[in-house]
Each structure stands twice: as structure tokens, then as C-alpha cells.
Amino acid sequence: FINVSPGSDLGAEVKQPGWVQTTTNPGPTDITGNTNAVGVKFGNNFPTGSIGGFKFNDLNSNGVNEPTEPRVANWPIYLDINNNGVRDANEPSTLTNPQGNFSFINLPQGTYFVREVPQPGFRQTTPNPTPFTVGNGTNATNISFGNVLVTCTMSGVKFNDFTANGHLDAG
């Protein structure tokens, strides 16, 4: 500030959403004729955290990632900000990498619901993770999503219903 009137002056900052002040506000500064107050500092930090995990093919449908079960690449994972169970256009999303891993970094403080986008022909075998609260330096890791390919078989008998009674009669 320039051309400050002589007298006691108090400097303070206006807090901004998401930012955390890391220094205390300076005390009163006496301004007298032709003096300069220097070295007044305001420190702030925008706390962030991260969330990461992996996607696996749960071959035996038991909800546990076992060493023989492969990781799955290119599966969409998203942060369900409003917890409505649907990936909305404004919600952060990513694809699992070739090793089946995903991550969301530099997340501001808040609570996040991590979800996968269901894919045709697959059934999720693990429950959705509980919400994660991200704070300064909070890193949630090893969140896993398991799925199994749904395969069905059908068998039966085709017969000529000579009696037209809707039943397979002997002969």
C-alpha cells in the first residue's frame, strides 16, 4: 500500500475459499512520517490430496483380488461428486492404465465417492468403496474394483408335441 496515513495500521487478508492461512496475521504496524513497513507476509496453502486404486478381473467372483487375477485396463472410474450413482459431465473421470491402476491427484479438500462405470457383460463383485474425505496431504490408496464376465448357459429339449398338451410325454 502506498501513501498510507500516519498512525497505527492493521494488515489482514481476506480468506479465500479452499485456501488455508499458514501464518498468523501481523499485529498493528505504526506508520510514521516517511517510514516503510516491509516484511509483512501472508502465507497460504491450498491443501490437496489424492485417491488411487486398481481394477481387477475377479475370475472366481469372490470379491478379493488374488495373485492369479489380472488387472483390467481402460475401465472408466469417476468421482461421483453428488453421489447419485451416475457419471455426470462435470465429474472427474479417468481410465485405468495398462496395469489396471487409476488415480485422481491434486484434489481439493472434500468428501469423494469413487465409482466405476458399469460395462456391458460384466457384474461388479466388490462393494462400492466408502466415501473418502480428502484433506491436506491425504492420500487414499489401494481402492479396488472387481468385476467378472457374466456368462450364462441354457440347455433344454426341443420336442414334437404330438399330443399338443405342452408336456414332453414318453415316446
Tab-separated table of C-alpha atoms in Angstrom:
chain	number	residue	atom	x	y	z
A	1	PHE	CA	0.000	0.000	0.000
A	2	ILE	CA	1.318	3.446	-0.778
A	3	ASN	CA	0.523	6.867	0.704
A	4	VAL	CA	-0.788	5.360	3.952
A	5	SER	CA	-1.756	7.992	6.523
A	6	PRO	CA	0.416	8.137	9.670
A	7	GLY	CA	-0.901	6.180	12.653
A	8	SER	CA	-1.458	2.600	13.632
A	9	ASP	CA	-2.433	0.333	10.768
A	10	LEU	CA	-3.503	-3.309	10.905
A	11	GLY	CA	-2.929	-5.606	7.967
A	12	ALA	CA	-5.129	-8.647	7.419
A	13	GLU	CA	-6.073	-10.767	4.468
A	14	VAL	CA	-9.458	-11.789	3.154
A	15	LYS	CA	-9.651	-15.568	3.302
A	16	GLN	CA	-10.393	-17.288	0.002
A	17	PRO	CA	-12.437	-20.497	-0.399
A	18	GLY	CA	-10.307	-23.629	-0.228
A	19	TRP	CA	-7.177	-21.830	0.987
A	20	VAL	CA	-5.752	-22.229	4.489
A	21	GLN	CA	-3.750	-19.425	6.071
A	22	THR	CA	-0.397	-20.792	7.290
A	23	THR	CA	0.861	-17.627	9.005
A	24	THR	CA	-0.708	-15.510	11.703
A	25	ASN	CA	-1.959	-12.057	10.829
A	26	PRO	CA	0.651	-9.437	11.683
A	27	GLY	CA	-0.019	-7.183	14.637
A	28	PRO	CA	-0.586	-3.435	14.389
A	29	THR	CA	2.073	-1.555	12.447
A	30	ASP	CA	2.861	2.023	13.452
A	31	ILE	CA	3.208	4.173	10.357
A	32	THR	CA	5.017	7.475	10.938
A	33	GLY	CA	6.200	10.068	8.502
A	34	ASN	CA	8.444	8.695	5.750
A	35	THR	CA	8.662	5.144	7.147
A	36	ASN	CA	8.082	1.940	5.290
A	37	ALA	CA	6.698	-1.229	6.795
A	38	VAL	CA	8.385	-4.106	4.993
A	39	GLY	CA	8.480	-7.844	5.520
A	40	VAL	CA	4.775	-8.240	6.205
A	41	LYS	CA	3.937	-11.731	4.985
A	42	PHE	CA	0.793	-13.752	4.484
A	43	GLY	CA	1.285	-17.465	3.880
A	44	ASN	CA	-1.405	-19.678	2.423
A	45	ASN	CA	-1.718	-23.232	1.259
A	46	PHE	CA	-4.304	-24.839	-0.999
A	47	PRO	CA	-4.493	-28.268	0.624
A	48	THR	CA	-4.825	-31.155	-1.765
A	49	GLY	CA	-4.853	-34.902	-1.625
A	50	SER	CA	-5.187	-37.874	-3.924
A	51	ILE	CA	-7.225	-41.020	-4.428
A	52	GLY	CA	-5.956	-44.089	-6.253
A	53	GLY	CA	-6.535	-47.779	-6.726
A	54	PHE	CA	-6.923	-50.564	-9.262
A	55	LYS	CA	-9.408	-52.592	-11.287
A	56	PHE	CA	-9.223	-56.387	-11.495
A	57	ASN	CA	-10.956	-59.286	-13.220
A	58	ASP	CA	-12.464	-61.269	-10.355
A	59	LEU	CA	-12.337	-64.655	-12.089
A	60	ASN	CA	-13.877	-66.595	-9.192
A	61	SER	CA	-16.389	-63.856	-8.195
A	62	ASN	CA	-15.315	-63.775	-4.539
A	63	GLY	CA	-14.650	-60.003	-4.325
A	64	VAL	CA	-10.959	-60.485	-3.457
A	65	ASN	CA	-8.062	-59.661	-5.775
A	66	GLU	CA	-5.933	-62.811	-5.833
A	67	PRO	CA	-2.470	-63.073	-7.422
A	68	THR	CA	-3.793	-65.046	-10.422
A	69	GLU	CA	-6.483	-62.493	-11.247
A	70	PRO	CA	-5.416	-59.980	-13.895
A	71	ARG	CA	-5.776	-56.226	-13.674
A	72	VAL	CA	-8.072	-54.524	-16.188
A	73	ALA	CA	-7.020	-51.611	-18.437
A	74	ASN	CA	-9.208	-48.896	-19.972
A	75	TRP	CA	-12.058	-49.149	-17.458
A	76	PRO	CA	-13.725	-45.794	-16.617
A	77	ILE	CA	-13.539	-44.720	-12.963
A	78	TYR	CA	-15.052	-41.451	-11.727
A	79	LEU	CA	-15.618	-39.295	-8.664
A	80	ASP	CA	-19.363	-39.196	-8.029
A	81	ILE	CA	-19.402	-35.697	-6.538
A	82	ASN	CA	-23.167	-35.626	-5.922
A	83	ASN	CA	-23.370	-39.371	-5.029
A	84	ASN	CA	-26.214	-40.024	-7.459
A	85	GLY	CA	-24.671	-43.213	-8.900
A	86	VAL	CA	-24.360	-41.714	-12.392
A	87	ARG	CA	-21.296	-40.208	-14.055
A	88	ASP	CA	-22.292	-36.607	-14.727
A	89	ALA	CA	-20.479	-34.390	-17.234
A	90	ASN	CA	-18.868	-32.195	-14.536
A	91	GLU	CA	-17.469	-35.103	-12.505
A	92	PRO	CA	-13.763	-36.014	-12.773
A	93	SER	CA	-13.117	-39.328	-14.508
A	94	THR	CA	-10.205	-41.375	-15.765
A	95	LEU	CA	-9.459	-44.697	-17.443
A	96	THR	CA	-7.419	-47.385	-15.749
A	97	ASN	CA	-3.906	-47.592	-17.203
A	98	PRO	CA	-2.394	-50.752	-18.814
A	99	GLN	CA	-1.625	-52.095	-15.311
A	100	GLY	CA	-5.236	-51.524	-14.195
A	101	ASN	CA	-4.353	-48.566	-11.952
A	102	PHE	CA	-6.189	-45.253	-11.635
A	103	SER	CA	-5.559	-42.036	-9.720
A	104	PHE	CA	-7.023	-38.625	-9.058
A	105	ILE	CA	-4.433	-36.094	-7.867
A	106	ASN	CA	-4.469	-32.512	-6.562
A	107	LEU	CA	-7.975	-32.905	-5.169
A	108	PRO	CA	-9.166	-30.013	-3.010
A	109	GLN	CA	-10.476	-30.730	0.476
A	110	GLY	CA	-13.790	-32.523	0.379
A	111	THR	CA	-15.580	-35.854	0.503
A	112	TYR	CA	-15.429	-38.055	-2.575
A	113	PHE	CA	-17.381	-41.104	-3.743
A	114	VAL	CA	-15.243	-43.246	-6.063
A	115	ARG	CA	-17.262	-45.274	-8.573
A	116	GLU	CA	-16.755	-47.296	-11.725
A	117	VAL	CA	-18.779	-47.025	-14.916
A	118	PRO	CA	-20.510	-50.397	-15.436
A	119	GLN	CA	-19.574	-52.146	-18.668
A	120	PRO	CA	-21.842	-54.431	-20.714
A	121	GLY	CA	-21.451	-58.121	-19.917
A	122	PHE	CA	-19.757	-57.565	-16.532
A	123	ARG	CA	-21.003	-57.678	-12.947
A	124	GLN	CA	-19.292	-55.831	-10.087
A	125	THR	CA	-18.131	-58.273	-7.369
A	126	THR	CA	-16.784	-55.750	-4.854
A	127	PRO	CA	-18.896	-53.229	-2.942
A	128	ASN	CA	-18.552	-49.556	-3.769
A	129	PRO	CA	-15.907	-48.014	-1.524
A	130	THR	CA	-16.988	-45.867	1.405
A	131	PRO	CA	-16.653	-42.099	0.883
A	132	PHE	CA	-13.157	-40.628	1.298
A	133	THR	CA	-12.509	-37.311	2.986
A	134	VAL	CA	-9.519	-35.596	1.427
A	135	GLY	CA	-7.558	-33.062	3.445
A	136	ASN	CA	-4.104	-31.570	3.305
A	137	GLY	CA	-1.865	-34.368	2.110
A	138	THR	CA	-4.486	-37.098	2.478
A	139	ASN	CA	-3.801	-39.920	0.048
A	140	ALA	CA	-6.316	-42.758	-0.221
A	141	THR	CA	-4.739	-45.753	-1.962
A	142	ASN	CA	-5.477	-49.377	-2.837
A	143	ILE	CA	-9.125	-48.809	-3.643
A	144	SER	CA	-10.153	-51.823	-5.674
A	145	PHE	CA	-12.973	-52.651	-8.038
A	146	GLY	CA	-13.580	-56.245	-9.056
A	147	ASN	CA	-15.760	-57.447	-11.898
A	148	VAL	CA	-16.497	-60.751	-13.512
A	149	LEU	CA	-17.637	-61.507	-17.022
A	150	VAL	CA	-21.197	-62.737	-16.844
A	151	THR	CA	-21.550	-65.954	-18.770
A	152	CYS	CA	-24.769	-67.875	-18.998
A	153	THR	CA	-25.682	-71.227	-20.442
A	154	MET	CA	-29.061	-72.574	-21.290
A	155	SER	CA	-29.966	-76.104	-22.115
A	156	GLY	CA	-33.155	-77.961	-22.761
A	157	VAL	CA	-35.001	-80.267	-25.102
A	158	LYS	CA	-36.817	-79.464	-28.321
A	159	PHE	CA	-39.612	-81.922	-28.937
A	160	ASN	CA	-42.532	-82.507	-31.247
A	161	ASP	CA	-45.601	-82.287	-29.007
A	162	PHE	CA	-47.744	-84.931	-30.752
A	163	THR	CA	-50.470	-84.662	-28.119
A	164	ALA	CA	-50.407	-80.812	-28.037
A	165	ASN	CA	-50.595	-80.903	-24.224
A	166	GLY	CA	-47.455	-78.750	-23.604
A	167	HIS	CA	-45.597	-81.631	-21.899
A	168	LEU	CA	-42.855	-83.950	-23.027
A	169	ASP	CA	-44.628	-87.295	-22.961
A	170	ALA	CA	-42.847	-90.620	-23.157
A	171	GLY	CA	-42.220	-91.600	-26.751
